[in-house]
Amino acid sequence: MAMEVIRLQLLLETMGFRCECMVMNLARQVAWLHVLAVYKVLYRLFGGYVADVVAAIDQAVQDGVDILNLSVGPNSPPTATRTTFLNPFDATLLSAVKAGVFVAQAAGNGGPFPKTLVSFSPWITTVAAGVDDRRYKNHLTLGNGKLLSGLGVSPATHGNKSFSLISAADALLGSSATKYSALDCQRPELLNKRKVQGKILLCGYSFNYISGTASIKKVSQTAKSLGAAGFIVAVENSYPGTKFDPVPVSIPGILITDVSKTTDLIDYYNSSTVRDWAGRATGFKALVGIADGLAPTLYNSAPQVALFSSRGPNVKDFSFQDADVLKPDILAPGNLIWAAWAPNGTDESNYAGEGFAMVSGTSMAAPHIAGIAALIKQKNPKWSPSAIKSALMTTANTLDKGSHPLRAQQYTASEMMTLSRATPFDCGSGAVDPKAALDPGLVLDATHEDYITFLCSIPDVNHSEVSNIAGSSCNSSSKGQRPYDLNIPSITISQLRGTETVKRTVTSVSKETETYTIMTRMPPEIALDVTPPALTVLPGASREITATLTARSVTGTYSFGEITMKGDQGHLVRIPVVAMGFK
């Protein structure tokens, strides 16, 4: 039997927009599919115009794509419309969804700070980035016995021995070299080869690494050309939000990202270096060894929400007021993702000239969801984009490999990384489960008319603006509706005053009749009741459930819970519930 062609469209970059990362890994996930279309609208440093992005989306829809992946997003919520959901980009995506196109979009890399999402609307599947159980960690062994952890995909120092350490500052050729950024080891001609040869070169992590004008790969080339036994790049100043990825290199090398460990290293170096009356180094007695970092360390705590992954709550306008729509929607692998790379790509200097790259970002996570959505579409070609999104969300995992609740990487007050229990604002419904998503049992579907009613229900939104931008008029059915009445697989009420009743319609996509027992979980600050307590759904039939939320106390913070529907045929359907009580 002929296999139906699934077309996937990949927007790699955009202007007024930014690329949330630079590598797409979709090809390896859906290589058996027939058509992969790519529309380029963004450029390195220059960025892109919204008009170009909109034109590419329209062209993709005309070309007949089924899945649209967007590893791009705006720099901030739009200011030209009354609500975030009516910006030209999201409105164009609404038209794409109307045409039957499933949309996956990167959540953004502004984490772990709240309200940093660049994907807003309920018709989009917003993807957070997860850390899997594979970490490329390495360590230094100092001559004083201390071990300093770092990152590095590199071989160990020769014979697993220690070598003398020399700082780039002590290897400069003449005082004139100080006018260059010589300490980040990008230019070997500025360093004394006779001094560096046979030693491990210590380099600084300057802002040039963040701007993209410096790279670990170039440090490796510098150290190799000078005959160094290896290199160390040490971060002396904290840059919140910076993603530190291990870079594969052919000589021993390591990146020390912990500022406190860098301090230990520099203190050891300074105390072990002999200097003359003018401060010039005359003896290098500090010894260091770099361990083998080529083999990954495997953990049983995956997945975790990556530190850089943008967080909710979602915002409904440019004043950053909370929206009654949960974002992100789901978590997918987005940390240290190996993928094919264009050798002439300029997006990441560490991988210039390479055929493969290992990159982190929510841009790596979104293609995972696009690929899984393609598999669902392949199996169920008549499913709507909202049904596919529902299948992904309601079957997501909330436990890690060790059967513990998902955790999210966060910053402490001192900007050290720590782990805390993940909330729906970190990971949406949870970590994607591809196998379960192919057989969800029930789906929560929404039509284009439902999305228009949602837009018309947003307080203070001008109905003529909805008509002008979305191309559909508000009708009488939108009166009395609230944004959280939209039939999506989550419930979010940003201002719960007293008691509110919310309805959801579930539709069976199973081949057998199934009876579901409904359970709820919610912190004591919010009472959550669902009726009926159980329901039987025939194949293809729909049933309605009613959730009643009551604010018991005012805490000024969100409460997180869920509605769980357990079927007697083995299906498990989860709907996250988020609410903040007000007087």
mmCIF file with all atom_site columns, C-alpha atoms in Angstrom, residues 411-562:
data_model
loop_
_atom_site.group_PDB
_atom_site.id
_atom_site.type_symbol
_atom_site.label_atom_id
_atom_site.label_alt_id
_atom_site.label_comp_id
_atom_site.label_asym_id
_atom_site.label_entity_id
_atom_site.label_seq_id
_atom_site.pdbx_PDB_ins_code
_atom_site.Cartn_x
_atom_site.Cartn_y
_atom_site.Cartn_z
_atom_site.occupancy
_atom_site.B_iso_or_equiv
_atom_site.pdbx_formal_charge
_atom_site.auth_seq_id
_atom_site.auth_comp_id
_atom_site.auth_asym_id
_atom_site.auth_atom_id
_atom_site.pdbx_PDB_model_num
ATOM 1   C CA . TYR A 1 411 ? 19.138  29.733 39.565 1.00 0.00 ? 411 TYR A CA 1
ATOM 2   C CA . THR A 1 412 ? 19.652  30.272 43.274 1.00 0.00 ? 412 THR A CA 1
ATOM 3   C CA . ALA A 1 413 ? 19.955  33.797 44.691 1.00 0.00 ? 413 ALA A CA 1
ATOM 4   C CA . SER A 1 414 ? 23.725  33.521 44.228 1.00 0.00 ? 414 SER A CA 1
ATOM 5   C CA . GLU A 1 415 ? 23.224  32.523 40.554 1.00 0.00 ? 415 GLU A CA 1
ATOM 6   C CA . MET A 1 416 ? 24.235  28.923 41.145 1.00 0.00 ? 416 MET A CA 1
ATOM 7   C CA . MET A 1 417 ? 22.254  26.268 39.305 1.00 0.00 ? 417 MET A CA 1
ATOM 8   C CA . THR A 1 418 ? 19.879  24.127 41.325 1.00 0.00 ? 418 THR A CA 1
ATOM 9   C CA . LEU A 1 419 ? 16.907  21.848 40.715 1.00 0.00 ? 419 LEU A CA 1
ATOM 10  C CA . SER A 1 420 ? 13.306  22.388 41.760 1.00 0.00 ? 420 SER A CA 1
ATOM 11  C CA . ARG A 1 421 ? 10.106  20.507 41.061 1.00 0.00 ? 421 ARG A CA 1
ATOM 12  C CA . ALA A 1 422 ? 8.916   21.432 37.576 1.00 0.00 ? 422 ALA A CA 1
ATOM 13  C CA . THR A 1 423 ? 5.575   23.183 37.137 1.00 0.00 ? 423 THR A CA 1
ATOM 14  C CA . PRO A 1 424 ? 3.417   23.508 34.004 1.00 0.00 ? 424 PRO A CA 1
ATOM 15  C CA . PHE A 1 425 ? 5.057   26.922 33.499 1.00 0.00 ? 425 PHE A CA 1
ATOM 16  C CA . ASP A 1 426 ? 8.333   25.050 33.025 1.00 0.00 ? 426 ASP A CA 1
ATOM 17  C CA . CYS A 1 427 ? 7.257   22.039 30.957 1.00 0.00 ? 427 CYS A CA 1
ATOM 18  C CA . GLY A 1 428 ? 3.564   22.364 30.096 1.00 0.00 ? 428 GLY A CA 1
ATOM 19  C CA . SER A 1 429 ? 1.859   18.972 30.253 1.00 0.00 ? 429 SER A CA 1
ATOM 20  C CA . GLY A 1 430 ? 5.193   17.204 30.719 1.00 0.00 ? 430 GLY A CA 1
ATOM 21  C CA . ALA A 1 431 ? 7.753   15.309 28.649 1.00 0.00 ? 431 ALA A CA 1
ATOM 22  C CA . VAL A 1 432 ? 6.571   14.012 25.296 1.00 0.00 ? 432 VAL A CA 1
ATOM 23  C CA . ASP A 1 433 ? 5.862   10.263 25.037 1.00 0.00 ? 433 ASP A CA 1
ATOM 24  C CA . PRO A 1 434 ? 5.785   9.397  21.291 1.00 0.00 ? 434 PRO A CA 1
ATOM 25  C CA . LYS A 1 435 ? 4.388   5.887  21.720 1.00 0.00 ? 435 LYS A CA 1
ATOM 26  C CA . ALA A 1 436 ? 1.535   7.002  23.969 1.00 0.00 ? 436 ALA A CA 1
ATOM 27  C CA . ALA A 1 437 ? 0.747   9.973  21.700 1.00 0.00 ? 437 ALA A CA 1
ATOM 28  C CA . LEU A 1 438 ? 0.046   7.576  18.825 1.00 0.00 ? 438 LEU A CA 1
ATOM 29  C CA . ASP A 1 439 ? -2.804  6.060  20.865 1.00 0.00 ? 439 ASP A CA 1
ATOM 30  C CA . PRO A 1 440 ? -4.211  8.728  23.230 1.00 0.00 ? 440 PRO A CA 1
ATOM 31  C CA . GLY A 1 441 ? -7.687  7.254  23.672 1.00 0.00 ? 441 GLY A CA 1
ATOM 32  C CA . LEU A 1 442 ? -9.342  10.683 23.866 1.00 0.00 ? 442 LEU A CA 1
ATOM 33  C CA . VAL A 1 443 ? -8.591  14.045 22.275 1.00 0.00 ? 443 VAL A CA 1
ATOM 34  C CA . LEU A 1 444 ? -9.789  17.576 22.955 1.00 0.00 ? 444 LEU A CA 1
ATOM 35  C CA . ASP A 1 445 ? -10.472 19.183 19.578 1.00 0.00 ? 445 ASP A CA 1
ATOM 36  C CA . ALA A 1 446 ? -10.927 22.825 18.618 1.00 0.00 ? 446 ALA A CA 1
ATOM 37  C CA . THR A 1 447 ? -12.063 24.376 15.341 1.00 0.00 ? 447 THR A CA 1
ATOM 38  C CA . HIS A 1 448 ? -11.143 27.652 13.670 1.00 0.00 ? 448 HIS A CA 1
ATOM 39  C CA . GLU A 1 449 ? -14.460 29.077 14.874 1.00 0.00 ? 449 GLU A CA 1
ATOM 40  C CA . ASP A 1 450 ? -13.499 28.103 18.435 1.00 0.00 ? 450 ASP A CA 1
ATOM 41  C CA . TYR A 1 451 ? -10.250 30.067 18.125 1.00 0.00 ? 451 TYR A CA 1
ATOM 42  C CA . ILE A 1 452 ? -12.137 33.113 16.831 1.00 0.00 ? 452 ILE A CA 1
ATOM 43  C CA . THR A 1 453 ? -14.533 32.865 19.783 1.00 0.00 ? 453 THR A CA 1
ATOM 44  C CA . PHE A 1 454 ? -11.484 32.685 22.052 1.00 0.00 ? 454 PHE A CA 1
ATOM 45  C CA . LEU A 1 455 ? -10.054 35.879 20.545 1.00 0.00 ? 455 LEU A CA 1
ATOM 46  C CA . CYS A 1 456 ? -13.417 37.638 20.867 1.00 0.00 ? 456 CYS A CA 1
ATOM 47  C CA . SER A 1 457 ? -13.671 36.634 24.537 1.00 0.00 ? 457 SER A CA 1
ATOM 48  C CA . ILE A 1 458 ? -10.431 38.390 25.567 1.00 0.00 ? 458 ILE A CA 1
ATOM 49  C CA . PRO A 1 459 ? -11.285 41.446 27.701 1.00 0.00 ? 459 PRO A CA 1
ATOM 50  C CA . ASP A 1 460 ? -10.735 44.856 26.059 1.00 0.00 ? 460 ASP A CA 1
ATOM 51  C CA . VAL A 1 461 ? -10.127 43.375 22.618 1.00 0.00 ? 461 VAL A CA 1
ATOM 52  C CA . ASN A 1 462 ? -11.829 45.305 19.839 1.00 0.00 ? 462 ASN A CA 1
ATOM 53  C CA . HIS A 1 463 ? -13.999 42.962 17.785 1.00 0.00 ? 463 HIS A CA 1
ATOM 54  C CA . SER A 1 464 ? -13.208 44.883 14.620 1.00 0.00 ? 464 SER A CA 1
ATOM 55  C CA . GLU A 1 465 ? -9.516  44.204 15.271 1.00 0.00 ? 465 GLU A CA 1
ATOM 56  C CA . VAL A 1 466 ? -10.277 40.494 15.402 1.00 0.00 ? 466 VAL A CA 1
ATOM 57  C CA . SER A 1 467 ? -12.148 40.751 12.112 1.00 0.00 ? 467 SER A CA 1
ATOM 58  C CA . ASN A 1 468 ? -9.432  42.800 10.398 1.00 0.00 ? 468 ASN A CA 1
ATOM 59  C CA . ILE A 1 469 ? -6.494  40.661 11.520 1.00 0.00 ? 469 ILE A CA 1
ATOM 60  C CA . ALA A 1 470 ? -7.955  37.167 11.831 1.00 0.00 ? 470 ALA A CA 1
ATOM 61  C CA . GLY A 1 471 ? -10.330 37.522 8.893  1.00 0.00 ? 471 GLY A CA 1
ATOM 62  C CA . SER A 1 472 ? -13.387 36.289 10.816 1.00 0.00 ? 472 SER A CA 1
ATOM 63  C CA . SER A 1 473 ? -16.050 38.229 12.670 1.00 0.00 ? 473 SER A CA 1
ATOM 64  C CA . CYS A 1 474 ? -17.162 37.803 16.257 1.00 0.00 ? 474 CYS A CA 1
ATOM 65  C CA . ASN A 1 475 ? -20.686 36.440 16.531 1.00 0.00 ? 475 ASN A CA 1
ATOM 66  C CA . SER A 1 476 ? -23.296 36.174 19.235 1.00 0.00 ? 476 SER A CA 1
ATOM 67  C CA . SER A 1 477 ? -21.920 32.841 20.427 1.00 0.00 ? 477 SER A CA 1
ATOM 68  C CA . SER A 1 478 ? -18.848 34.627 21.816 1.00 0.00 ? 478 SER A CA 1
ATOM 69  C CA . LYS A 1 479 ? -20.945 36.602 24.313 1.00 0.00 ? 479 LYS A CA 1
ATOM 70  C CA . GLY A 1 480 ? -20.433 35.328 27.839 1.00 0.00 ? 480 GLY A CA 1
ATOM 71  C CA . GLN A 1 481 ? -17.447 33.257 26.784 1.00 0.00 ? 481 GLN A CA 1
ATOM 72  C CA . ARG A 1 482 ? -14.150 33.466 28.645 1.00 0.00 ? 482 ARG A CA 1
ATOM 73  C CA . PRO A 1 483 ? -10.671 32.728 27.266 1.00 0.00 ? 483 PRO A CA 1
ATOM 74  C CA . TYR A 1 484 ? -10.358 29.603 29.411 1.00 0.00 ? 484 TYR A CA 1
ATOM 75  C CA . ASP A 1 485 ? -13.529 28.162 27.841 1.00 0.00 ? 485 ASP A CA 1
ATOM 76  C CA . LEU A 1 486 ? -11.517 27.231 24.737 1.00 0.00 ? 486 LEU A CA 1
ATOM 77  C CA . ASN A 1 487 ? -11.518 23.434 24.378 1.00 0.00 ? 487 ASN A CA 1
ATOM 78  C CA . ILE A 1 488 ? -7.771  22.819 24.773 1.00 0.00 ? 488 ILE A CA 1
ATOM 79  C CA . PRO A 1 489 ? -6.027  20.093 26.850 1.00 0.00 ? 489 PRO A CA 1
ATOM 80  C CA . SER A 1 490 ? -5.249  22.431 29.756 1.00 0.00 ? 490 SER A CA 1
ATOM 81  C CA . ILE A 1 491 ? -7.131  24.806 32.053 1.00 0.00 ? 491 ILE A CA 1
ATOM 82  C CA . THR A 1 492 ? -5.555  28.084 33.116 1.00 0.00 ? 492 THR A CA 1
ATOM 83  C CA . ILE A 1 493 ? -7.318  30.796 35.130 1.00 0.00 ? 493 ILE A CA 1
ATOM 84  C CA . SER A 1 494 ? -4.973  33.655 35.982 1.00 0.00 ? 494 SER A CA 1
ATOM 85  C CA . GLN A 1 495 ? -7.515  35.401 38.237 1.00 0.00 ? 495 GLN A CA 1
ATOM 86  C CA . LEU A 1 496 ? -9.835  32.959 39.952 1.00 0.00 ? 496 LEU A CA 1
ATOM 87  C CA . ARG A 1 497 ? -12.391 34.941 41.954 1.00 0.00 ? 497 ARG A CA 1
ATOM 88  C CA . GLY A 1 498 ? -14.769 32.815 43.969 1.00 0.00 ? 498 GLY A CA 1
ATOM 89  C CA . THR A 1 499 ? -15.994 29.872 41.908 1.00 0.00 ? 499 THR A CA 1
ATOM 90  C CA . GLU A 1 500 ? -15.667 29.300 38.173 1.00 0.00 ? 500 GLU A CA 1
ATOM 91  C CA . THR A 1 501 ? -17.038 26.444 36.087 1.00 0.00 ? 501 THR A CA 1
ATOM 92  C CA . VAL A 1 502 ? -15.155 25.267 32.998 1.00 0.00 ? 502 VAL A CA 1
ATOM 93  C CA . LYS A 1 503 ? -16.297 22.684 30.454 1.00 0.00 ? 503 LYS A CA 1
ATOM 94  C CA . ARG A 1 504 ? -14.181 20.441 28.268 1.00 0.00 ? 504 ARG A CA 1
ATOM 95  C CA . THR A 1 505 ? -15.327 18.118 25.473 1.00 0.00 ? 505 THR A CA 1
ATOM 96  C CA . VAL A 1 506 ? -13.427 14.874 24.917 1.00 0.00 ? 506 VAL A CA 1
ATOM 97  C CA . THR A 1 507 ? -13.738 12.788 21.769 1.00 0.00 ? 507 THR A CA 1
ATOM 98  C CA . SER A 1 508 ? -12.865 9.107  21.504 1.00 0.00 ? 508 SER A CA 1
ATOM 99  C CA . VAL A 1 509 ? -10.262 8.172  18.877 1.00 0.00 ? 509 VAL A CA 1
ATOM 100 C CA . SER A 1 510 ? -10.195 4.581  20.082 1.00 0.00 ? 510 SER A CA 1
ATOM 101 C CA . LYS A 1 511 ? -11.690 1.634  18.223 1.00 0.00 ? 511 LYS A CA 1
ATOM 102 C CA . GLU A 1 512 ? -13.356 0.309  21.348 1.00 0.00 ? 512 GLU A CA 1
ATOM 103 C CA . THR A 1 513 ? -15.853 1.617  23.870 1.00 0.00 ? 513 THR A CA 1
ATOM 104 C CA . GLU A 1 514 ? -14.016 2.692  27.002 1.00 0.00 ? 514 GLU A CA 1
ATOM 105 C CA . THR A 1 515 ? -15.108 3.739  30.472 1.00 0.00 ? 515 THR A CA 1
ATOM 106 C CA . TYR A 1 516 ? -12.996 6.400  32.176 1.00 0.00 ? 516 TYR A CA 1
ATOM 107 C CA . THR A 1 517 ? -12.716 7.081  35.886 1.00 0.00 ? 517 THR A CA 1
ATOM 108 C CA . ILE A 1 518 ? -11.995 10.756 36.570 1.00 0.00 ? 518 ILE A CA 1
ATOM 109 C CA . MET A 1 519 ? -9.688  11.871 39.379 1.00 0.00 ? 519 MET A CA 1
ATOM 110 C CA . THR A 1 520 ? -8.400  15.291 40.400 1.00 0.00 ? 520 THR A CA 1
ATOM 111 C CA . ARG A 1 521 ? -5.372  16.656 42.210 1.00 0.00 ? 521 ARG A CA 1
ATOM 112 C CA . MET A 1 522 ? -5.030  20.250 43.414 1.00 0.00 ? 522 MET A CA 1
ATOM 113 C CA . PRO A 1 523 ? -3.339  22.055 46.337 1.00 0.00 ? 523 PRO A CA 1
ATOM 114 C CA . PRO A 1 524 ? -5.664  23.041 49.205 1.00 0.00 ? 524 PRO A CA 1
ATOM 115 C CA . GLU A 1 525 ? -5.696  26.731 48.175 1.00 0.00 ? 525 GLU A CA 1
ATOM 116 C CA . ILE A 1 526 ? -7.918  25.823 45.216 1.00 0.00 ? 526 ILE A CA 1
ATOM 117 C CA . ALA A 1 527 ? -10.790 23.341 45.327 1.00 0.00 ? 527 ALA A CA 1
ATOM 118 C CA . LEU A 1 528 ? -11.181 21.310 42.119 1.00 0.00 ? 528 LEU A CA 1
ATOM 119 C CA . ASP A 1 529 ? -14.205 19.120 41.434 1.00 0.00 ? 529 ASP A CA 1
ATOM 120 C CA . VAL A 1 530 ? -15.099 17.380 38.169 1.00 0.00 ? 530 VAL A CA 1
ATOM 121 C CA . THR A 1 531 ? -18.383 15.883 37.056 1.00 0.00 ? 531 THR A CA 1
ATOM 122 C CA . PRO A 1 532 ? -19.282 13.263 36.116 1.00 0.00 ? 532 PRO A CA 1
ATOM 123 C CA . PRO A 1 533 ? -16.916 11.120 38.214 1.00 0.00 ? 533 PRO A CA 1
ATOM 124 C CA . ALA A 1 534 ? -16.890 8.529  35.426 1.00 0.00 ? 534 ALA A CA 1
ATOM 125 C CA . LEU A 1 535 ? -18.028 8.347  31.819 1.00 0.00 ? 535 LEU A CA 1
ATOM 126 C CA . THR A 1 536 ? -18.266 5.848  28.991 1.00 0.00 ? 536 THR A CA 1
ATOM 127 C CA . VAL A 1 537 ? -17.308 6.976  25.500 1.00 0.00 ? 537 VAL A CA 1
ATOM 128 C CA . LEU A 1 538 ? -18.199 5.117  22.323 1.00 0.00 ? 538 LEU A CA 1
ATOM 129 C CA . PRO A 1 539 ? -15.722 5.069  19.398 1.00 0.00 ? 539 PRO A CA 1
ATOM 130 C CA . GLY A 1 540 ? -15.889 8.435  17.615 1.00 0.00 ? 540 GLY A CA 1
ATOM 131 C CA . ALA A 1 541 ? -18.320 9.851  20.178 1.00 0.00 ? 541 ALA A CA 1
ATOM 132 C CA . SER A 1 542 ? -17.860 12.948 22.367 1.00 0.00 ? 542 SER A CA 1
ATOM 133 C CA . ARG A 1 543 ? -18.661 13.557 26.023 1.00 0.00 ? 543 ARG A CA 1
ATOM 134 C CA . GLU A 1 544 ? -18.491 16.669 28.169 1.00 0.00 ? 544 GLU A CA 1
ATOM 135 C CA . ILE A 1 545 ? -16.864 17.069 31.577 1.00 0.00 ? 545 ILE A CA 1
ATOM 136 C CA . THR A 1 546 ? -17.350 20.030 33.919 1.00 0.00 ? 546 THR A CA 1
ATOM 137 C CA . ALA A 1 547 ? -14.579 21.304 36.184 1.00 0.00 ? 547 ALA A CA 1
ATOM 138 C CA . THR A 1 548 ? -15.466 23.567 39.101 1.00 0.00 ? 548 THR A CA 1
ATOM 139 C CA . LEU A 1 549 ? -12.658 25.606 40.661 1.00 0.00 ? 549 LEU A CA 1
ATOM 140 C CA . THR A 1 550 ? -13.098 27.529 43.910 1.00 0.00 ? 550 THR A CA 1
ATOM 141 C CA . ALA A 1 551 ? -10.557 29.875 45.507 1.00 0.00 ? 551 ALA A CA 1
ATOM 142 C CA . ARG A 1 552 ? -10.235 28.870 49.160 1.00 0.00 ? 552 ARG A CA 1
ATOM 143 C CA . SER A 1 553 ? -7.421  31.238 50.038 1.00 0.00 ? 553 SER A CA 1
ATOM 144 C CA . VAL A 1 554 ? -5.422  34.030 48.423 1.00 0.00 ? 554 VAL A CA 1
ATOM 145 C CA . THR A 1 555 ? -1.706  33.304 48.268 1.00 0.00 ? 555 THR A CA 1
ATOM 146 C CA . GLY A 1 556 ? -0.549  35.561 45.427 1.00 0.00 ? 556 GLY A CA 1
ATOM 147 C CA . THR A 1 557 ? 0.956   32.527 43.698 1.00 0.00 ? 557 THR A CA 1
ATOM 148 C CA . TYR A 1 558 ? -0.284  29.947 41.225 1.00 0.00 ? 558 TYR A CA 1
ATOM 149 C CA . SER A 1 559 ? -1.546  26.527 42.230 1.00 0.00 ? 559 SER A CA 1
ATOM 150 C CA . PHE A 1 560 ? -0.877  23.556 39.946 1.00 0.00 ? 560 PHE A CA 1
ATOM 151 C CA . GLY A 1 561 ? -2.991  20.439 39.652 1.00 0.00 ? 561 GLY A CA 1
ATOM 152 C CA . GLU A 1 562 ? -4.490  18.081 37.109 1.00 0.00 ? 562 GLU A CA 1
#
